[in-house]
Short mmCIF file of C-alpha atoms and ligand atoms in Angstrom, two decimals:
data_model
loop_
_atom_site.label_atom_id
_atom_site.label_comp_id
_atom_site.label_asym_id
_atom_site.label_seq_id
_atom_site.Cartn_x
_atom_site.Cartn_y
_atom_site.Cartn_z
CA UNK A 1 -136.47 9.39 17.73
CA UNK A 2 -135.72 6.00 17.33
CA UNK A 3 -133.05 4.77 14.95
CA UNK A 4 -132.13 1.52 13.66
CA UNK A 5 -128.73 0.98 11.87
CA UNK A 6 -127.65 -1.21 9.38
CA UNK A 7 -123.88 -2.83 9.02
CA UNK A 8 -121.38 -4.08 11.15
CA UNK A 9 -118.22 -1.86 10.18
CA UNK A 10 -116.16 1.22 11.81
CA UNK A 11 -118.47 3.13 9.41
CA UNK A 12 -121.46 2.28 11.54
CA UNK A 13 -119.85 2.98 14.63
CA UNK A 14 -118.97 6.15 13.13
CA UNK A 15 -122.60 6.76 12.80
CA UNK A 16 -123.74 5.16 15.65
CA UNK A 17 -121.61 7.36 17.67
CA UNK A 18 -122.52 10.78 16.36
CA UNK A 19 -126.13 9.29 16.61
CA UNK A 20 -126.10 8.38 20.05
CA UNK A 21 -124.43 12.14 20.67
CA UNK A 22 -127.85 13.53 19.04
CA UNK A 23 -130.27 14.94 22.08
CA UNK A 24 -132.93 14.08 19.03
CA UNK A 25 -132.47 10.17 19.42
CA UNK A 26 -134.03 8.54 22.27
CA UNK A 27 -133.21 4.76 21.09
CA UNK A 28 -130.53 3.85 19.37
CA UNK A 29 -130.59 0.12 17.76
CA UNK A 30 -128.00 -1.85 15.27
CA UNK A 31 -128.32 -4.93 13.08
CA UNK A 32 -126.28 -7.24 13.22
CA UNK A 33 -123.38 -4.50 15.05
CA UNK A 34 -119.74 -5.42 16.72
CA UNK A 35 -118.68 -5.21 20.18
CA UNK A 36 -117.89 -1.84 20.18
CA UNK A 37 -121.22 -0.74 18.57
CA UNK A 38 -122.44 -2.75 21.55
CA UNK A 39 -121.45 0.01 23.86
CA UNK A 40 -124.16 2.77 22.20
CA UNK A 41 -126.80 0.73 20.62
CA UNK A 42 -128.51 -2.29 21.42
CA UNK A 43 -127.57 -4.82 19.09
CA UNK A 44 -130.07 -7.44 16.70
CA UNK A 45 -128.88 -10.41 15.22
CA UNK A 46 -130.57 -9.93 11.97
CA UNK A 47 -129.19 -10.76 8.54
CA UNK A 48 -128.01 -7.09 7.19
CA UNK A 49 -129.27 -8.28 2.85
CA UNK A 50 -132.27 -9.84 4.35
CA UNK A 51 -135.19 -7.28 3.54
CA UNK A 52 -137.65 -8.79 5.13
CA UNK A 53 -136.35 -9.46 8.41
CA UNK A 54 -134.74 -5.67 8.83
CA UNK A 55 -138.16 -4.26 7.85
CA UNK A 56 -139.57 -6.59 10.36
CA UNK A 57 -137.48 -5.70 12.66
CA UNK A 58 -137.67 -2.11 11.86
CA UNK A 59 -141.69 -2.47 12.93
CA UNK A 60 -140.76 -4.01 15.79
CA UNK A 61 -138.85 -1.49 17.31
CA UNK A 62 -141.10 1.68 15.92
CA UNK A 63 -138.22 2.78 14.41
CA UNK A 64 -138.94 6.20 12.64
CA UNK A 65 -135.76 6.28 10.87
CA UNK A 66 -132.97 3.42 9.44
CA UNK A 67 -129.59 4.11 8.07
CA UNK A 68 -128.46 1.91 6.03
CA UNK A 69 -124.64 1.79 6.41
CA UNK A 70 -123.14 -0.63 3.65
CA UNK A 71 -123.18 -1.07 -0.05
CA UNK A 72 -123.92 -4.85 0.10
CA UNK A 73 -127.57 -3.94 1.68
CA UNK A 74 -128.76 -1.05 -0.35
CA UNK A 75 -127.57 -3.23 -3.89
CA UNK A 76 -129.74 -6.34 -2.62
CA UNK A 77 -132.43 -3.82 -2.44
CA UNK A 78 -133.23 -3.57 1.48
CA UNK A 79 -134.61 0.49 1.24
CA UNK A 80 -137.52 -1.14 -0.87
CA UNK A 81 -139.35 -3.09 1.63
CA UNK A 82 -139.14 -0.72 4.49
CA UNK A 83 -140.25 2.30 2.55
CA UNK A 84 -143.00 0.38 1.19
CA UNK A 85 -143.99 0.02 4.65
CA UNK A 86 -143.78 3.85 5.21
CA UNK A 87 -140.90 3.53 6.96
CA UNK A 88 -138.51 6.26 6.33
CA UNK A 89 -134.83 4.90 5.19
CA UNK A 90 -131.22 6.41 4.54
CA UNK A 91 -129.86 5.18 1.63
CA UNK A 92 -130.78 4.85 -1.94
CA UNK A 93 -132.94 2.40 -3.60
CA UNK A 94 -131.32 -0.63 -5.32
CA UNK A 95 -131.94 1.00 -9.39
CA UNK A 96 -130.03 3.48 -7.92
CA UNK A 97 -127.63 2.16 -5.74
CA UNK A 98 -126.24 0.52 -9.06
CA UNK A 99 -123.95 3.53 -9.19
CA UNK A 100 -121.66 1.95 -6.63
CA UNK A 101 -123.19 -1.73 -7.76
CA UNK A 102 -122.27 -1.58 -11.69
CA UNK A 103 -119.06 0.87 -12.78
CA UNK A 104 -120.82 0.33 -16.18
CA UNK A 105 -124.01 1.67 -14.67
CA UNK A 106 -122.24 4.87 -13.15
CA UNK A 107 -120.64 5.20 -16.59
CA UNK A 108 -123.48 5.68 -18.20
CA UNK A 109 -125.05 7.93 -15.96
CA UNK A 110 -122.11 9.90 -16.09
CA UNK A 111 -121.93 10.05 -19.73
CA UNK A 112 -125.98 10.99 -19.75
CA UNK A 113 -125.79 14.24 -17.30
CA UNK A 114 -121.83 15.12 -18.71
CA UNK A 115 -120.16 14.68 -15.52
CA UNK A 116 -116.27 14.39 -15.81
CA UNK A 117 -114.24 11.15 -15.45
CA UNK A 118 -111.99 8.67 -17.28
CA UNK A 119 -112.44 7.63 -20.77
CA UNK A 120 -113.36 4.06 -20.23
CA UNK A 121 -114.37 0.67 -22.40
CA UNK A 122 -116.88 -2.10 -20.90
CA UNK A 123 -115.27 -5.26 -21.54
CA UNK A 124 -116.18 -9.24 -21.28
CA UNK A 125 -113.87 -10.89 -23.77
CA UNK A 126 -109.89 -11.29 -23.21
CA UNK A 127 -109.56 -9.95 -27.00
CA UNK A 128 -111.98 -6.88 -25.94
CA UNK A 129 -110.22 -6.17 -23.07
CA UNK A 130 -106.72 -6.50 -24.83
CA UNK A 131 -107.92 -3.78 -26.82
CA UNK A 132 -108.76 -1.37 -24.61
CA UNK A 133 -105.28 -1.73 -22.85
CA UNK A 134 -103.47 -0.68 -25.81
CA UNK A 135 -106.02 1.67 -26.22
CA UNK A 136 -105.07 3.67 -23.30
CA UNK A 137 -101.48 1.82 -22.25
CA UNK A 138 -99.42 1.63 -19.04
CA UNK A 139 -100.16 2.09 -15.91
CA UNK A 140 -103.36 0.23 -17.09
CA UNK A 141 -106.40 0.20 -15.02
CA UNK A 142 -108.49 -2.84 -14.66
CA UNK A 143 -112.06 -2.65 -12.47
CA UNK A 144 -114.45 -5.29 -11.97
CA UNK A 145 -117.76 -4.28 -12.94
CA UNK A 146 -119.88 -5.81 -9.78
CA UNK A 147 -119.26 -4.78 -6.04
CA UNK A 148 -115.73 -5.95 -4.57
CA UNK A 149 -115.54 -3.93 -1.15
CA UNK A 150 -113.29 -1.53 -2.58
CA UNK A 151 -110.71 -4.41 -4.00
CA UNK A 152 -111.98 -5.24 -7.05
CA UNK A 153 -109.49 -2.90 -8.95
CA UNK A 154 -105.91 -3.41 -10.32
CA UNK A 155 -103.75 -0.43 -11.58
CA UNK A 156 -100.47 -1.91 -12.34
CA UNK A 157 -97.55 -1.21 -15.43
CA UNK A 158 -97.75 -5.23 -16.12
CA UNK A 159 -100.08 -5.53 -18.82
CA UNK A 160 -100.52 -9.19 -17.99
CA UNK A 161 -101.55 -8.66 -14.77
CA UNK A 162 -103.92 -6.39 -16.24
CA UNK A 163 -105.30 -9.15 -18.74
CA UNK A 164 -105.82 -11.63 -16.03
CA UNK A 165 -107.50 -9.45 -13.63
CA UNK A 166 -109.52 -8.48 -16.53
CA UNK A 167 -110.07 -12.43 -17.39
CA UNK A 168 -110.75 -13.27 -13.76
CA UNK A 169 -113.37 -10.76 -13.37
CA UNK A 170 -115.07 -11.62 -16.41
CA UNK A 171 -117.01 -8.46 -16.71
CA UNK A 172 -114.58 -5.33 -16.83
CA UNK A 173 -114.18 -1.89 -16.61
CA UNK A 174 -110.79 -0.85 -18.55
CA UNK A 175 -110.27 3.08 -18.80
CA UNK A 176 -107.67 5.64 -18.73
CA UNK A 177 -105.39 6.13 -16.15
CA UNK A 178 -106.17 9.57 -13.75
CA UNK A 179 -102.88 11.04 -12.05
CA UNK A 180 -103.42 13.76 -9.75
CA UNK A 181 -104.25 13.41 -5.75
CA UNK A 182 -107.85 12.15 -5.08
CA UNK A 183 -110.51 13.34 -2.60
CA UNK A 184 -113.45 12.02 -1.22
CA UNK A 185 -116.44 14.20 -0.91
CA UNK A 186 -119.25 12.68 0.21
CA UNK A 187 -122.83 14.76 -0.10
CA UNK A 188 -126.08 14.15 1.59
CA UNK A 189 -129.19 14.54 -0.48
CA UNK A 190 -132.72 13.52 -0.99
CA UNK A 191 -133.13 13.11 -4.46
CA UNK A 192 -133.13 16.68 -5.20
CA UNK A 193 -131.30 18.86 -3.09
CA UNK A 194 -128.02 18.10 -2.49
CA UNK A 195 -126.10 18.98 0.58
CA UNK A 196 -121.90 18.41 0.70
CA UNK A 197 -119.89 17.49 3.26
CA UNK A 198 -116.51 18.24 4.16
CA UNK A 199 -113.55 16.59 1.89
CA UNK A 200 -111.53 14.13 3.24
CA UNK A 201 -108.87 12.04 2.12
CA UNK A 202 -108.12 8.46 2.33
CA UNK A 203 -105.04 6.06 2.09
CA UNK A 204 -106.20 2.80 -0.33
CA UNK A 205 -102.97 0.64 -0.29
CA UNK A 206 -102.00 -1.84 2.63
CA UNK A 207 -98.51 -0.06 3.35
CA UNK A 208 -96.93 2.70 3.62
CA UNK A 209 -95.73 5.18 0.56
CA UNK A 210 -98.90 3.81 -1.02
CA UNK A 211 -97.68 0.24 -1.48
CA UNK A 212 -99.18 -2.84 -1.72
CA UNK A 213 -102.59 -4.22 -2.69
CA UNK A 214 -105.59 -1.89 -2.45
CA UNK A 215 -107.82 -2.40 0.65
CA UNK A 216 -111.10 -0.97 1.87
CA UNK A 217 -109.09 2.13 3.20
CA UNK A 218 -106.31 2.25 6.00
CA UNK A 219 -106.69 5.50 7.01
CA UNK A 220 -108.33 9.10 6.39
CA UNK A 221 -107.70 12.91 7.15
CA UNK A 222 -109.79 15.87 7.18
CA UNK A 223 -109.88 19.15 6.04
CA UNK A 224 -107.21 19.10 2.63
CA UNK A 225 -105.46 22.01 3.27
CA UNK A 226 -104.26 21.52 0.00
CA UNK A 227 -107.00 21.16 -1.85
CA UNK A 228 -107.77 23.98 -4.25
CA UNK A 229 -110.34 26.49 -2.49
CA UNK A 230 -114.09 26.40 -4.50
CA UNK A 231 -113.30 22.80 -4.93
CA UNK A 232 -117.01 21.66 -3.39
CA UNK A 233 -118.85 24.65 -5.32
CA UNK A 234 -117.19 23.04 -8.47
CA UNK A 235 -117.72 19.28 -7.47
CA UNK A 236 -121.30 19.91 -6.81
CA UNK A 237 -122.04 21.88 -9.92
CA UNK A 238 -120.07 19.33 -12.15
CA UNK A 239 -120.37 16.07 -10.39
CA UNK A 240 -123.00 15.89 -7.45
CA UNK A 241 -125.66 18.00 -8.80
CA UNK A 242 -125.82 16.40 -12.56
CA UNK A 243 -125.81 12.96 -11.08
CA UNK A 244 -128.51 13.83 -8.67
CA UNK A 245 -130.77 15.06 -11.33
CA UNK A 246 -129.84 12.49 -13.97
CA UNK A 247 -131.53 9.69 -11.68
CA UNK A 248 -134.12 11.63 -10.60
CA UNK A 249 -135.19 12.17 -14.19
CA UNK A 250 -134.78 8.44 -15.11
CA UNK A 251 -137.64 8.06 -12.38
CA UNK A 252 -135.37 6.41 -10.17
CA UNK A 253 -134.06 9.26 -7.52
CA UNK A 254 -131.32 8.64 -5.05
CA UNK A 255 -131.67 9.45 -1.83
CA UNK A 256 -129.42 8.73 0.71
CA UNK A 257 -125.17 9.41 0.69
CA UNK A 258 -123.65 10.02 -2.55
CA UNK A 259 -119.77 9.72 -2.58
CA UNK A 260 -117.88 10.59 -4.98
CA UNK A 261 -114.16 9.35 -5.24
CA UNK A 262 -112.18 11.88 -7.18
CA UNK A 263 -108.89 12.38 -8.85
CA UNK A 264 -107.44 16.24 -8.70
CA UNK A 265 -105.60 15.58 -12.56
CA UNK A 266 -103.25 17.94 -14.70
CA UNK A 267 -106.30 18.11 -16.97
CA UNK A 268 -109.27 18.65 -14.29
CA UNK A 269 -111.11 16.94 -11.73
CA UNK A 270 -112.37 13.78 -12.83
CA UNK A 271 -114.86 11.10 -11.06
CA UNK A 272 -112.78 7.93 -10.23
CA UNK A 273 -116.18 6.18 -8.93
CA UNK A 274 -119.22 6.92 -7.11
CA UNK A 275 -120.85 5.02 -3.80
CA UNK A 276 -123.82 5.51 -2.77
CA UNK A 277 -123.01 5.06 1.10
CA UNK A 278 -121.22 6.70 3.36
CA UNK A 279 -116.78 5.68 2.67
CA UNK A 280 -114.92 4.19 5.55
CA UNK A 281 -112.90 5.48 7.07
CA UNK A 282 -113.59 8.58 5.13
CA UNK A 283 -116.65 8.44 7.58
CA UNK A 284 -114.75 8.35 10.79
CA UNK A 285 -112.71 11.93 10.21
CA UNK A 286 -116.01 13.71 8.29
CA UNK A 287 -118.30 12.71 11.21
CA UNK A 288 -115.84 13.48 13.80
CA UNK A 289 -115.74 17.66 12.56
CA UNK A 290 -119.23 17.60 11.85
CA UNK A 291 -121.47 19.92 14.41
CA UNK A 292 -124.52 19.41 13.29
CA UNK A 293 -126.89 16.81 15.16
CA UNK A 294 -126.49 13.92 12.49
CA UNK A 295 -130.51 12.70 12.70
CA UNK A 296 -132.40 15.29 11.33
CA UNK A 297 -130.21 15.68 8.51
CA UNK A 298 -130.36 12.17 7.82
CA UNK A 299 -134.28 11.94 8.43
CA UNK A 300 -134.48 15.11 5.81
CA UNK A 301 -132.88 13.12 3.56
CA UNK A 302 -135.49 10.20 4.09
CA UNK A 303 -138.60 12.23 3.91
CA UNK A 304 -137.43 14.87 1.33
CA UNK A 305 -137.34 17.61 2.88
CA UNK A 306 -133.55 18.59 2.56
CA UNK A 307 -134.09 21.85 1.28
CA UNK A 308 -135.12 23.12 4.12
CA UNK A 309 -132.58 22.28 6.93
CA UNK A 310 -130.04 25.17 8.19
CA UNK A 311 -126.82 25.16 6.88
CA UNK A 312 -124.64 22.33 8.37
CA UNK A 313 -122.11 23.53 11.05
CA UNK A 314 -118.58 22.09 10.61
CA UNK A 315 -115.26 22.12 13.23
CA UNK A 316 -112.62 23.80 12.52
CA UNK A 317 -110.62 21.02 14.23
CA UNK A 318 -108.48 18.71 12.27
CA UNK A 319 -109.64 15.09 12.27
CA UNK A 320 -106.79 12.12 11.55
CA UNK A 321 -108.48 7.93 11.75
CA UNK A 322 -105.94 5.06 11.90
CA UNK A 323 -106.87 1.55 10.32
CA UNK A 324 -105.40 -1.77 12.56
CA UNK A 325 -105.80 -4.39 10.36
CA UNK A 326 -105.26 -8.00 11.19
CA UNK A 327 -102.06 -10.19 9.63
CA UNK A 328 -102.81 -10.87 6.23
CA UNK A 329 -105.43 -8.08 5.11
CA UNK A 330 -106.39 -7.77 2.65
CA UNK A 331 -105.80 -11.38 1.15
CA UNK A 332 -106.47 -13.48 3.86
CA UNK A 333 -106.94 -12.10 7.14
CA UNK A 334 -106.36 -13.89 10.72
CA UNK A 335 -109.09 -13.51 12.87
CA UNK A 336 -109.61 -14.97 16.94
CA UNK A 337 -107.25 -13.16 18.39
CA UNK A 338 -107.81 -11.01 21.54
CA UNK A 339 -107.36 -7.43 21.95
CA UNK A 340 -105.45 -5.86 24.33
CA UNK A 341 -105.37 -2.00 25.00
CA UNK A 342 -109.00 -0.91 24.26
CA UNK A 343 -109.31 1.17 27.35
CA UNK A 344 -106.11 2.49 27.29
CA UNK A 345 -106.47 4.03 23.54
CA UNK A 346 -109.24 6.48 24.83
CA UNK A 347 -108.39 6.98 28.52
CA UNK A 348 -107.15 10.07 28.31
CA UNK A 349 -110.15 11.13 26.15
CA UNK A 350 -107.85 12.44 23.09
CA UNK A 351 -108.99 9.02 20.85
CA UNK A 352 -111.46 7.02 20.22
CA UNK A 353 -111.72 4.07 18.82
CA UNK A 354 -113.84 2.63 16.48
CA UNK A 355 -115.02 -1.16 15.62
CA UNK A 356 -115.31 -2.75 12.74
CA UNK A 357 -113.92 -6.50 12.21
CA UNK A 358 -114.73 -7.46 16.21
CA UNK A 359 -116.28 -9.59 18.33
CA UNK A 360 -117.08 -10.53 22.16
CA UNK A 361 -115.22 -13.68 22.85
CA UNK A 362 -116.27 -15.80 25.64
CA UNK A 363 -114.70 -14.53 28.85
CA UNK A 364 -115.77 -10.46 28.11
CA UNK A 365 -112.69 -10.24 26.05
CA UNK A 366 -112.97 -8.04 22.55
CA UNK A 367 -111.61 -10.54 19.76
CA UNK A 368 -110.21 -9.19 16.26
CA UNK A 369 -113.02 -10.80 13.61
CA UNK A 370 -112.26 -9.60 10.50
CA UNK A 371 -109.85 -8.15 7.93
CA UNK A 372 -110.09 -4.20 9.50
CA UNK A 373 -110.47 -4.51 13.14
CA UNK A 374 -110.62 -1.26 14.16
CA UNK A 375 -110.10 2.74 13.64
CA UNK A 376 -108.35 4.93 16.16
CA UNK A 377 -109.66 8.90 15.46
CA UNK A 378 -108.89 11.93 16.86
CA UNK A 379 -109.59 15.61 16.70
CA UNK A 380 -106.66 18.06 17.02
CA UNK A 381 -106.12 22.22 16.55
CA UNK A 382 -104.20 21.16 13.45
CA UNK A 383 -103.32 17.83 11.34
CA UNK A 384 -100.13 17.80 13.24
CA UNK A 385 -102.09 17.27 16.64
CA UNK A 386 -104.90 15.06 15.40
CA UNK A 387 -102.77 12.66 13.67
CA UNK A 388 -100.75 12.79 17.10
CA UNK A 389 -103.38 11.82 18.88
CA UNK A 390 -104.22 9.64 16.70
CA UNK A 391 -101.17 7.61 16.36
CA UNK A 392 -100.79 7.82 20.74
CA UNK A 393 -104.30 5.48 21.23
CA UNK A 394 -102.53 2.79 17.72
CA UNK A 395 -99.60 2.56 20.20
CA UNK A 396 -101.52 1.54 23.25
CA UNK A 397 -103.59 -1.54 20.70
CA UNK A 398 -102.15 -4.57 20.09
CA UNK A 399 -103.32 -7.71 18.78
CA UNK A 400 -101.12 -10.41 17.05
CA UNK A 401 -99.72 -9.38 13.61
CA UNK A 402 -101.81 -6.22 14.09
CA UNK A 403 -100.64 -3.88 11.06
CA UNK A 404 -100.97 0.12 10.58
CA UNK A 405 -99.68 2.68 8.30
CA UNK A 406 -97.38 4.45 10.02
CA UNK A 407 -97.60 7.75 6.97
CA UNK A 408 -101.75 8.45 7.56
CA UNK A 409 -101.93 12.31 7.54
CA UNK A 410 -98.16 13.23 7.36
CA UNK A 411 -96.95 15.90 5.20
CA UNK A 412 -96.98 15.95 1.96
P1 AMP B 501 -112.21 2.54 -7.02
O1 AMP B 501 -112.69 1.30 -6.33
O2 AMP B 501 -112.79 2.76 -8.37
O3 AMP B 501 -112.22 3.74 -6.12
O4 AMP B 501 -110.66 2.34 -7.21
C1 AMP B 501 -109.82 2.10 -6.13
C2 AMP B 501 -108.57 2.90 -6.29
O5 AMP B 501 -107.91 2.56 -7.51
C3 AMP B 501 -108.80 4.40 -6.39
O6 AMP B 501 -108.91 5.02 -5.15
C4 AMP B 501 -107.55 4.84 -7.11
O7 AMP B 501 -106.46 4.93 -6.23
C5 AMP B 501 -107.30 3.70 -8.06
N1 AMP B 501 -107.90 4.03 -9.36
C6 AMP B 501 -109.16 3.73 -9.78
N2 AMP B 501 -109.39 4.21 -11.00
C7 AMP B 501 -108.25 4.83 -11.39
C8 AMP B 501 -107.84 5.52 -12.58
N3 AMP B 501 -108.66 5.64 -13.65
N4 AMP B 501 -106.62 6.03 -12.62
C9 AMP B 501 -105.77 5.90 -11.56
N5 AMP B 501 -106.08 5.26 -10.42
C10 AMP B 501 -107.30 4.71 -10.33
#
C-alpha cells in the first residue's frame, strides 16, 4: 500500500511510525511533515487545508489510502475532494467533522441520540452569557464555540474572567461544571461499526499538579488501572455508538477517529467534548500498545468495511509520552532554537521520540519550531517502568527554556 499523511504534529509521527512498522505499506508519504517524520516518510510541501493540492497530490503518488491527522484539515473539508476522486480517506467529512468544529454542533447531536454530558447554554451576548453563569455558578466553564487547538476553554472560580473569555470569544459555550477524573477513548469506525481503542489519559495544564493555562496536552498514559472495569462496553453503548448512528441517520456519516473526552463524575460518565481525529499525545501511548498492523484498520474504516476486521490485538505493556514544550507555551512560544540530545533519547532503544513543533535548520541541525516540540514515549512491564523510561530519554533533550511536567503518569 501506499499511504499519504496529513499534519505536521507528534500525532502524525505517531502514525507515521506505526505505519511505516506495517509489512502492508510499501510507501509511506507526509504533507507538509517535520524533521523527525522525515526519517519514515518522504515529505511534500503541500498546504495541509488546501483540498485541491492534497488530492492532487494524493493522484500523484497513487496513494490508495490518506490519513488525515488534524482537526484544522478535516473542518476545511479536505476528505471531500479526495473521495470524490475515489480516493479512499481517514477522517470524517467536514458536516461531520463539526463535532470537534462547533461545541454547539456536538451539543446538539448529543442531545438528538441522548448521549450524556454537561447541561450547557449557547451564548453570543455578554447579558446571555451572564446568565448562564449564575445559572450553573463557580468554577464556571467558558468554551469557545469554533476550533481553538484545544485552548479555547477557561474553567476558572473568577466569574469575570469567565465573562471576558465569554466576550472575547463572541460565540460561547457556557455549561455546568463536570468533577470526576477524565479519559480519553478514542474509537475507530466507518460510519457504522464502531471499533474502541484502548483508554488513555492525558495531562491538559502547562505545569505540574494541573496548573496553569490549558495546552494541547503535555503528556499521556495508558492503560487506567483505575478506571472502572466495563468502562468501554458502557462508553460505546452510551456515547460512541449513539453518536455514530445519530450522523449516519442525518445522512451525513462519520467515518474516520471519533474521540471522545470524558469526565468519570459522582453522578456518571459524562462527554466533556468530542474530536473527530485522533488526540495528541493521547495518540502517542494508544499507538504505542497497539498490535495490530495500523493500515488495514484504517483502510476498513475508509472503504466501510469495519465490520469485518479481527478483533484488534492490544499490549499488555504500559505506555507513558512526555511533552517538551518550548519557553512560553502555550501563550507565546520561542521557536529557532537547536536541539541537542536527539540521539541520545533513543540510543538505548527504551524511548522514542516523537516530532511535532520541528524543523531542519541549515547545517543538519533539528531546530525547536513550534509551541510542542516534541514527545518522548516509552513502553514498560508496568506504569512505573514506562514512565521511567520515559522520563530517562526528557533528561538526555535539551533545548533553551525547554519545559516538561515532571508528574506525567505518577501515582495517584
Ligand atoms: P475541551 O477542549 O472541551 O476538552 O476542554 C479542555 C479541558 O477543559 C478539559 O479537558 C477539561 O479539563 C476542562 N473542561 C472542559 N469542560 C469542562 C467541564 N464541563 N467541567 C470541568 N472541566 C471541563
Amino acid at each position: 500500500m501506499k499511504v499519504l499523511v496529513i499534519g505536521t504534529g507528534a500525532r502524525e509521527h505517531a502514525l507515521c511510525r506505526s505505519l511505516s512498522q506495517d509489512p502492508a505499506v510499501g510507501e509511506l508519504h507526509c504533507a507538509p511533515g517535520n524533521a523527525g517524520i522525515a526519517r519514515v516518510a518522504t515529505l511534500h510541501p503541500v498546504d495541509q487545508l488546501d483540498g485541491a493540492a492534497v488530492t492532487a497530490l494524493a493522484r500523484e503518488l497513487g496513494a490508495d489510502l490518506v490519513v488525515v491527522g488534524p482537526e484544522a484539515p478535516l473542518v476545511a473539508g479536505v476528505a471531500e475532494p479526495l473521495r470524490a476522486a475515489g480516493i479512499p480517506v481517514f477522517g470524517p467529512g467536514k458536516e461531520a467533522a463539526q463535532l470537534e468544529g462547533s461545541k454547539a454542533f456536538a451539543k446538539d447531536v448529543m442531545a438528538a441520540a441522548g448521549v450524556p454530558t454537561a447541561r450547557s447554554y449557547v451564548c453570543t451576548t455578554e447579558q446571555e452569557a451572564a446568565a448562564a453563569l449564575d445559572a450553573f455558578g463557580a468554577p464556571y466553564v467558558v468554551k469557545d464555540d469554533g476550533l481553538a487547538a484545544g485552548k479555547g476553554v477557561v474553567v476558572t472560580e473568577d466569574r469575570a474572567a469567565a465573562l471576558e473569555h465569554a466576550a472575547a470569544c463572541g460565540r460561547v459555550v457556557i455549561e455546568e461544571y463536570l468533577d470526576g477524573p477524565e479519559v480519553s477513548l478514542f474509537a475507530i469506525t466507518d460510519g457504522t461499526t464502531v471499533l474502541p481503542l484502548v483508554p488513555a489519559q492525558d495531562f491538559k495544564r502547562a505545569l505540574d499538579g494541573d496548573q496553569g493555562p490549558n495546552t494541547g496536552g503535555m503528556g499521556a498514559y495508558s492503560p487506567l488501572p483505575w478506571a472502572p472495569e466495563g468502562l468501554v462496553a458502557e462508553v460505546m453503548e452510551s456515547v460512541l455508538q449513539p453518536t455514530v448512528d445519530e450522523l449516519r441517520h442525518r445522512g451525513t456519516p462519520f467515518s474516520g477517529l471519533l474521540y471522545a473526552g470524558l469526565a468519570l463524575t459522582s453522578r456518571g460518565t459524562r462527554v466533556i467534548e468530542f474530536n473527530a481525529r485522533f488526540g495528541d499525545p493521547e495518540t502517542q501511548v494508544v499507538l504505542a500498545r497497539l498490535r495490530t498492523p495500523l493500515a488495514g484498520v484504517l483502510l476498513a474504516a475508509a472503504n466501510g468495511t469495519l465490520g469485518g476486521l479481527e478483533p484488534l490485538r492490544w499490549s499488555d505493556e504500559a505506555a507513558v509520552t512526555v511533552v517538551m514544550a518550548s519557553e512560553g507555551y502555550p501563550a507565546s512560544p520561542r521557536t529557532g532554537d537547536p536541539i541537542e540530545g536527539l540521539d541520545a533519547a533513543e540510543a538505548d532503544g527504551t524511548a522514542f521520540v516523537l516530532h511535532a513543533g520541528t524543523a531542519p535548520g541549515p547545517d543538519g541541525e533539528v531546530l525547536t519550531a513550534g509551541g510542542r516540540v516534541l514527545s518522548v514515549t516509552a513502553v514498560g512491564a508496568d506504569l512505573a517502568e514506562a514512565r521511567a523510561k520515559a522520563y530517562a530519554g526528557v533528561a538526555e533533550i535539551s533545548f533553551k527554556g525547554a519545559q516538561h511536567r515532571t508528574d506525567i503518569a505518577a501515582a495517584r
